[in-house]
PDB file of C-alpha atoms in Angstrom:
ATOM      1  CA  UNK A   1      18.043 -11.768  -7.437  1.00 44.00           C
ATOM      2  CA  UNK A   2      16.793  -9.250  -5.475  1.00 58.00           C
ATOM      3  CA  UNK A   3      16.382  -8.997  -1.470  1.00 83.00           C
ATOM      4  CA  UNK A   4      13.040  -7.958  -0.379  1.00 91.00           C
ATOM      5  CA  UNK A   5      13.551  -5.765   3.043  1.00 94.00           C
ATOM      6  CA  UNK A   6      13.440  -8.323   6.325  1.00 95.00           C
ATOM      7  CA  UNK A   7      11.144  -5.172   8.247  1.00 97.00           C
ATOM      8  CA  UNK A   8       8.930  -2.370   6.858  1.00 97.00           C
ATOM      9  CA  UNK A   9       7.797   0.756   8.706  1.00 97.00           C
ATOM     10  CA  UNK A  10       4.136   2.050   7.988  1.00 96.00           C
ATOM     11  CA  UNK A  11       2.511   5.567   7.976  1.00 93.00           C
ATOM     12  CA  UNK A  12      -1.492   4.188   9.481  1.00 91.00           C
ATOM     13  CA  UNK A  13      -3.563   7.187   9.514  1.00 85.00           C
ATOM     14  CA  UNK A  14      -7.086   6.015  11.716  1.00 82.00           C
ATOM     15  CA  UNK A  15     -10.411   8.057  11.139  1.00 77.00           C
ATOM     16  CA  UNK A  16     -10.950   6.594   7.431  1.00 76.00           C
ATOM     17  CA  UNK A  17     -10.578   2.650   6.261  1.00 87.00           C
ATOM     18  CA  UNK A  18      -9.162   1.355   3.515  1.00 90.00           C
ATOM     19  CA  UNK A  19      -6.451  -1.001   2.095  1.00 94.00           C
ATOM     20  CA  UNK A  20      -3.526  -1.539  -0.289  1.00 95.00           C
ATOM     21  CA  UNK A  21      -1.683  -4.523  -1.513  1.00 96.00           C
ATOM     22  CA  UNK A  22       2.782  -4.870  -2.180  1.00 96.00           C
ATOM     23  CA  UNK A  23       3.374  -6.931  -4.320  1.00 93.00           C
ATOM     24  CA  UNK A  24       7.386  -8.122  -4.072  1.00 93.00           C
ATOM     25  CA  UNK A  25       8.753  -9.628  -6.658  1.00 89.00           C
ATOM     26  CA  UNK A  26      12.529 -10.976  -8.099  1.00 83.00           C
ATOM     27  CA  UNK A  27      12.797  -7.562  -9.712  1.00 79.00           C
ATOM     28  CA  UNK A  28      12.051  -9.668 -12.631  1.00 74.00           C
ATOM     29  CA  UNK A  29       8.436  -7.870 -13.038  1.00 68.00           C
ATOM     30  CA  UNK A  30       4.885  -9.349 -11.787  1.00 61.00           C
ATOM     31  CA  UNK A  31       5.673 -12.867 -13.078  1.00 70.00           C
ATOM     32  CA  UNK A  32       6.527 -14.471  -9.965  1.00 83.00           C
ATOM     33  CA  UNK A  33       5.480 -11.973  -6.912  1.00 91.00           C
ATOM     34  CA  UNK A  34       4.057 -12.915  -3.313  1.00 94.00           C
ATOM     35  CA  UNK A  35       1.313 -10.208  -2.823  1.00 95.00           C
ATOM     36  CA  UNK A  36       0.747  -8.650   1.422  1.00 97.00           C
ATOM     37  CA  UNK A  37      -2.967  -6.609   2.217  1.00 98.00           C
ATOM     38  CA  UNK A  38      -2.072  -4.337   4.981  1.00 97.00           C
ATOM     39  CA  UNK A  39      -6.058  -3.120   5.181  1.00 97.00           C
ATOM     40  CA  UNK A  40      -7.301  -0.493   8.039  1.00 94.00           C
ATOM     41  CA  UNK A  41     -11.488  -0.203   9.157  1.00 94.00           C
ATOM     42  CA  UNK A  42     -13.214  -0.105  11.950  1.00 90.00           C
ATOM     43  CA  UNK A  43     -14.749  -3.295  13.565  1.00 88.00           C
ATOM     44  CA  UNK A  44     -17.318  -2.653  16.605  1.00 87.00           C
ATOM     45  CA  UNK A  45     -15.885   0.811  16.977  1.00 86.00           C
ATOM     46  CA  UNK A  46     -12.664  -0.320  16.534  1.00 92.00           C
ATOM     47  CA  UNK A  47     -10.118   0.571  14.605  1.00 93.00           C
ATOM     48  CA  UNK A  48      -8.292  -2.076  13.312  1.00 96.00           C
ATOM     49  CA  UNK A  49      -5.243  -2.467  10.370  1.00 97.00           C
ATOM     50  CA  UNK A  50      -4.618  -5.888   9.464  1.00 98.00           C
ATOM     51  CA  UNK A  51      -1.562  -7.121   7.997  1.00 98.00           C
ATOM     52  CA  UNK A  52      -2.374 -10.215   5.627  1.00 98.00           C
ATOM     53  CA  UNK A  53      -0.799 -13.012   4.753  1.00 98.00           C
ATOM     54  CA  UNK A  54       1.093 -12.814   2.405  1.00 97.00           C
ATOM     55  CA  UNK A  55      -0.384 -15.049  -0.758  1.00 96.00           C
ATOM     56  CA  UNK A  56       1.672 -15.566  -4.008  1.00 94.00           C
ATOM     57  CA  UNK A  57       5.139 -17.144  -4.990  1.00 92.00           C
ATOM     58  CA  UNK A  58       6.680 -16.397  -0.641  1.00 93.00           C
ATOM     59  CA  UNK A  59       9.864 -17.991  -1.751  1.00 91.00           C
ATOM     60  CA  UNK A  60      11.158 -14.104  -3.148  1.00 91.00           C
ATOM     61  CA  UNK A  61       9.915 -12.649   0.730  1.00 94.00           C
ATOM     62  CA  UNK A  62      11.605 -13.146   3.714  1.00 94.00           C
ATOM     63  CA  UNK A  63      10.579 -16.052   6.442  1.00 95.00           C
ATOM     64  CA  UNK A  64       9.351 -13.412   8.876  1.00 95.00           C
ATOM     65  CA  UNK A  65       9.171  -9.975   9.590  1.00 97.00           C
ATOM     66  CA  UNK A  66       9.499  -7.171  11.692  1.00 98.00           C
ATOM     67  CA  UNK A  67       6.398  -4.070  11.129  1.00 98.00           C
ATOM     68  CA  UNK A  68       6.775  -0.608  12.927  1.00 98.00           C
ATOM     69  CA  UNK A  69       3.434   1.093  12.511  1.00 97.00           C
ATOM     70  CA  UNK A  70       3.324   4.417  13.389  1.00 95.00           C
ATOM     71  CA  UNK A  71      -0.701   5.133  13.911  1.00 94.00           C
ATOM     72  CA  UNK A  72      -0.243   9.243  12.878  1.00 88.00           C
ATOM     73  CA  UNK A  73      -2.232  11.383  15.726  1.00 85.00           C
ATOM     74  CA  UNK A  74      -3.468   8.431  18.132  1.00 90.00           C
ATOM     75  CA  UNK A  75      -1.691   9.611  21.505  1.00 89.00           C
ATOM     76  CA  UNK A  76      -3.386   6.818  23.525  1.00 89.00           C
ATOM     77  CA  UNK A  77      -6.268   4.134  23.835  1.00 90.00           C
ATOM     78  CA  UNK A  78      -6.687   0.969  24.217  1.00 95.00           C
ATOM     79  CA  UNK A  79      -3.955  -1.851  21.967  1.00 96.00           C
ATOM     80  CA  UNK A  80      -4.792  -5.082  21.549  1.00 96.00           C
ATOM     81  CA  UNK A  81      -3.027  -7.644  18.906  1.00 97.00           C
ATOM     82  CA  UNK A  82      -3.621 -11.337  17.551  1.00 97.00           C
ATOM     83  CA  UNK A  83      -0.902 -12.644  15.332  1.00 96.00           C
ATOM     84  CA  UNK A  84      -2.866 -15.559  13.655  1.00 93.00           C
ATOM     85  CA  UNK A  85      -6.329 -15.389  15.079  1.00 94.00           C
ATOM     86  CA  UNK A  86      -5.042 -15.580  18.810  1.00 96.00           C
ATOM     87  CA  UNK A  87      -4.813 -13.311  20.513  1.00 96.00           C
ATOM     88  CA  UNK A  88      -0.662 -12.183  22.096  1.00 96.00           C
ATOM     89  CA  UNK A  89       1.337  -9.757  24.127  1.00 96.00           C
ATOM     90  CA  UNK A  90       5.019 -10.056  21.214  1.00 95.00           C
ATOM     91  CA  UNK A  91       4.888  -6.111  20.462  1.00 97.00           C
ATOM     92  CA  UNK A  92       6.130  -3.529  21.954  1.00 97.00           C
ATOM     93  CA  UNK A  93       4.167  -0.534  22.243  1.00 97.00           C
ATOM     94  CA  UNK A  94       6.333   3.468  21.908  1.00 96.00           C
ATOM     95  CA  UNK A  95       5.067   7.166  21.712  1.00 94.00           C
ATOM     96  CA  UNK A  96       6.945   8.719  18.991  1.00 90.00           C
ATOM     97  CA  UNK A  97       5.992  12.818  19.630  1.00 85.00           C
ATOM     98  CA  UNK A  98       8.198  14.035  16.335  1.00 82.00           C
ATOM     99  CA  UNK A  99       5.844  12.440  14.762  1.00 85.00           C
ATOM    100  CA  UNK A 100       2.109  12.580  16.354  1.00 85.00           C
ATOM    101  CA  UNK A 101       2.113   8.884  16.340  1.00 90.00           C
ATOM    102  CA  UNK A 102       1.828   5.832  18.754  1.00 95.00           C
ATOM    103  CA  UNK A 103       4.682   3.497  16.547  1.00 97.00           C
ATOM    104  CA  UNK A 104       3.605  -1.140  17.361  1.00 97.00           C
ATOM    105  CA  UNK A 105       7.038  -3.333  16.491  1.00 98.00           C
ATOM    106  CA  UNK A 106       6.120  -6.128  16.058  1.00 97.00           C
ATOM    107  CA  UNK A 107       8.025  -9.663  14.308  1.00 97.00           C
ATOM    108  CA  UNK A 108       5.051 -12.502  12.830  1.00 97.00           C
ATOM    109  CA  UNK A 109       5.872 -14.495  10.241  1.00 96.00           C
ATOM    110  CA  UNK A 110       5.022 -13.907   6.509  1.00 95.00           C
ATOM    111  CA  UNK A 111       2.485 -16.621   6.743  1.00 95.00           C
ATOM    112  CA  UNK A 112       0.296 -15.590   9.100  1.00 96.00           C
ATOM    113  CA  UNK A 113      -2.507 -12.755   9.131  1.00 97.00           C
ATOM    114  CA  UNK A 114      -1.936 -10.192  12.330  1.00 98.00           C
ATOM    115  CA  UNK A 115      -4.398  -7.690  13.607  1.00 97.00           C
ATOM    116  CA  UNK A 116      -4.187  -4.203  16.153  1.00 97.00           C
ATOM    117  CA  UNK A 117      -6.956  -2.711  17.019  1.00 96.00           C
ATOM    118  CA  UNK A 118      -6.581   0.643  18.883  1.00 94.00           C
ATOM    119  CA  UNK A 119     -10.781   1.350  20.869  1.00 92.00           C
ATOM    120  CA  UNK A 120     -10.988   4.312  23.433  1.00 91.00           C
ATOM    121  CA  UNK A 121      -8.814   6.378  21.246  1.00 88.00           C
ATOM    122  CA  UNK A 122      -7.008   9.537  21.928  1.00 87.00           C
ATOM    123  CA  UNK A 123      -6.074  11.810  19.225  1.00 81.00           C
ATOM    124  CA  UNK A 124      -3.013  13.617  19.397  1.00 81.00           C
ATOM    125  CA  UNK A 125      -2.802  17.117  19.421  1.00 77.00           C
ATOM    126  CA  UNK A 126      -1.774  17.867  15.523  1.00 72.00           C
ATOM    127  CA  UNK A 127       0.998  21.426  16.094  1.00 78.00           C
ATOM    128  CA  UNK A 128      -0.304  23.324  13.004  1.00 80.00           C
ATOM    129  CA  UNK A 129       2.167  25.730  13.490  1.00 84.00           C
ATOM    130  CA  UNK A 130       5.272  23.926  14.052  1.00 85.00           C
ATOM    131  CA  UNK A 131       4.720  21.198  11.539  1.00 83.00           C
ATOM    132  CA  UNK A 132       4.126  23.865   8.785  1.00 88.00           C
ATOM    133  CA  UNK A 133       7.078  25.947  10.156  1.00 90.00           C
ATOM    134  CA  UNK A 134       9.725  22.613   9.886  1.00 89.00           C
ATOM    135  CA  UNK A 135       8.405  21.956   5.990  1.00 89.00           C
ATOM    136  CA  UNK A 136       7.896  25.069   4.685  1.00 91.00           C
ATOM    137  CA  UNK A 137      12.163  25.314   6.400  1.00 91.00           C
ATOM    138  CA  UNK A 138      13.219  22.443   4.830  1.00 90.00           C
ATOM    139  CA  UNK A 139      10.812  23.678   1.250  1.00 89.00           C
ATOM    140  CA  UNK A 140      13.094  25.511  -1.081  1.00 89.00           C
ATOM    141  CA  UNK A 141      11.021  28.864  -3.056  1.00 90.00           C
ATOM    142  CA  UNK A 142      11.432  32.727  -2.087  1.00 91.00           C
ATOM    143  CA  UNK A 143      12.084  33.332   1.198  1.00 92.00           C
ATOM    144  CA  UNK A 144       8.466  35.980   1.959  1.00 93.00           C
ATOM    145  CA  UNK A 145       6.964  33.038   0.256  1.00 92.00           C
ATOM    146  CA  UNK A 146       7.887  31.288   3.081  1.00 91.00           C
ATOM    147  CA  UNK A 147       7.531  34.381   6.112  1.00 93.00           C
ATOM    148  CA  UNK A 148       4.060  34.900   3.999  1.00 93.00           C
ATOM    149  CA  UNK A 149       2.582  31.103   3.971  1.00 91.00           C
ATOM    150  CA  UNK A 150       4.017  31.433   7.299  1.00 92.00           C
ATOM    151  CA  UNK A 151       2.207  34.304   8.579  1.00 92.00           C
ATOM    152  CA  UNK A 152      -1.273  33.100   7.288  1.00 91.00           C
ATOM    153  CA  UNK A 153      -1.244  29.735   8.649  1.00 89.00           C
ATOM    154  CA  UNK A 154      -0.629  31.438  11.991  1.00 88.00           C
ATOM    155  CA  UNK A 155      -4.239  33.107  12.242  1.00 86.00           C
ATOM    156  CA  UNK A 156      -5.226  29.977  12.988  1.00 78.00           C
ATOM    157  CA  UNK A 157      -4.137  29.453  16.271  1.00 74.00           C
ATOM    158  CA  UNK A 158      -6.950  32.846  16.705  1.00 79.00           C
ATOM    159  CA  UNK A 159      -9.304  30.564  15.538  1.00 79.00           C
ATOM    160  CA  UNK A 160      -9.578  31.552  12.008  1.00 82.00           C
ATOM    161  CA  UNK A 161     -11.458  29.254   9.743  1.00 85.00           C
ATOM    162  CA  UNK A 162      -9.487  26.321   7.682  1.00 84.00           C
ATOM    163  CA  UNK A 163     -11.265  28.294   4.153  1.00 89.00           C
ATOM    164  CA  UNK A 164      -9.897  31.963   4.961  1.00 90.00           C
ATOM    165  CA  UNK A 165      -7.182  30.561   5.464  1.00 89.00           C
ATOM    166  CA  UNK A 166      -6.795  28.273   1.893  1.00 90.00           C
ATOM    167  CA  UNK A 167      -8.219  32.040   0.074  1.00 90.00           C
ATOM    168  CA  UNK A 168      -4.712  33.519   2.291  1.00 90.00           C
ATOM    169  CA  UNK A 169      -2.964  31.111   0.659  1.00 90.00           C
ATOM    170  CA  UNK A 170      -3.854  30.395  -2.441  1.00 90.00           C
ATOM    171  CA  UNK A 171      -4.448  33.936  -3.268  1.00 91.00           C
ATOM    172  CA  UNK A 172      -0.188  33.974  -2.510  1.00 90.00           C
ATOM    173  CA  UNK A 173      -0.104  31.919  -6.346  1.00 85.00           C
ATOM    174  CA  UNK A 174       1.881  29.750  -4.675  1.00 84.00           C
ATOM    175  CA  UNK A 175       2.731  25.853  -6.616  1.00 85.00           C
ATOM    176  CA  UNK A 176      -0.238  23.562  -6.158  1.00 81.00           C
ATOM    177  CA  UNK A 177       3.150  21.843  -4.585  1.00 84.00           C
ATOM    178  CA  UNK A 178       4.658  23.637  -2.318  1.00 87.00           C
ATOM    179  CA  UNK A 179       0.441  24.968  -0.766  1.00 90.00           C
ATOM    180  CA  UNK A 180      -1.475  22.441  -0.447  1.00 89.00           C
ATOM    181  CA  UNK A 181       0.924  19.917   2.061  1.00 87.00           C
ATOM    182  CA  UNK A 182       0.028  23.349   4.550  1.00 88.00           C
ATOM    183  CA  UNK A 183      -3.402  22.971   3.684  1.00 88.00           C
ATOM    184  CA  UNK A 184      -2.676  19.045   4.622  1.00 84.00           C
ATOM    185  CA  UNK A 185      -2.062  19.922   7.522  1.00 82.00           C
ATOM    186  CA  UNK A 186      -4.035  22.518   8.189  1.00 82.00           C
ATOM    187  CA  UNK A 187      -6.969  19.769   7.230  1.00 79.00           C
ATOM    188  CA  UNK A 188      -5.794  17.033   9.756  1.00 70.00           C
ATOM    189  CA  UNK A 189      -6.774  19.497  12.881  1.00 55.00           C
ATOM    190  CA  UNK A 190     -10.124  20.675  11.308  1.00 48.00           C
TER     191      UNK A 190
END
């Protein structure tokens, strides 16, 4: 049998609503799986991240799970947590400057719903140039292409528009698998 993790790390990006369902089994397919739905929504002017109560074959899951949720791009704000529908202070909050993320850490029984709500969100500054440098530094592409891409992105510091930088990057005819992540970094700052 497969041991499903007692701890999960999740990266969430506030702004749009969305959801995903984690399916876990004993390593033998979906015949007897447990499902946990994670969702992000806007409620009463707050961004709410929900960890749904697990459903299905709960015997494949640990009784409780520790979550580290990285709210990327969030530097601060008012945070409230409910556990099983009741407010709780049983969580830790920290800031990860390297990831520009507020991190919420908590442990919950798998059969209980958890809601983490943010109000008055203070957005983190997106260090596009620094993050692009770190990305390109690890990319296995010719050095000359790295230099050209980095030079194009540095123009964002001087107010160059996203569309002009995108055109310049696309004109390099680099593989989309290399250019598209850089464009995502730029769009996050737009």
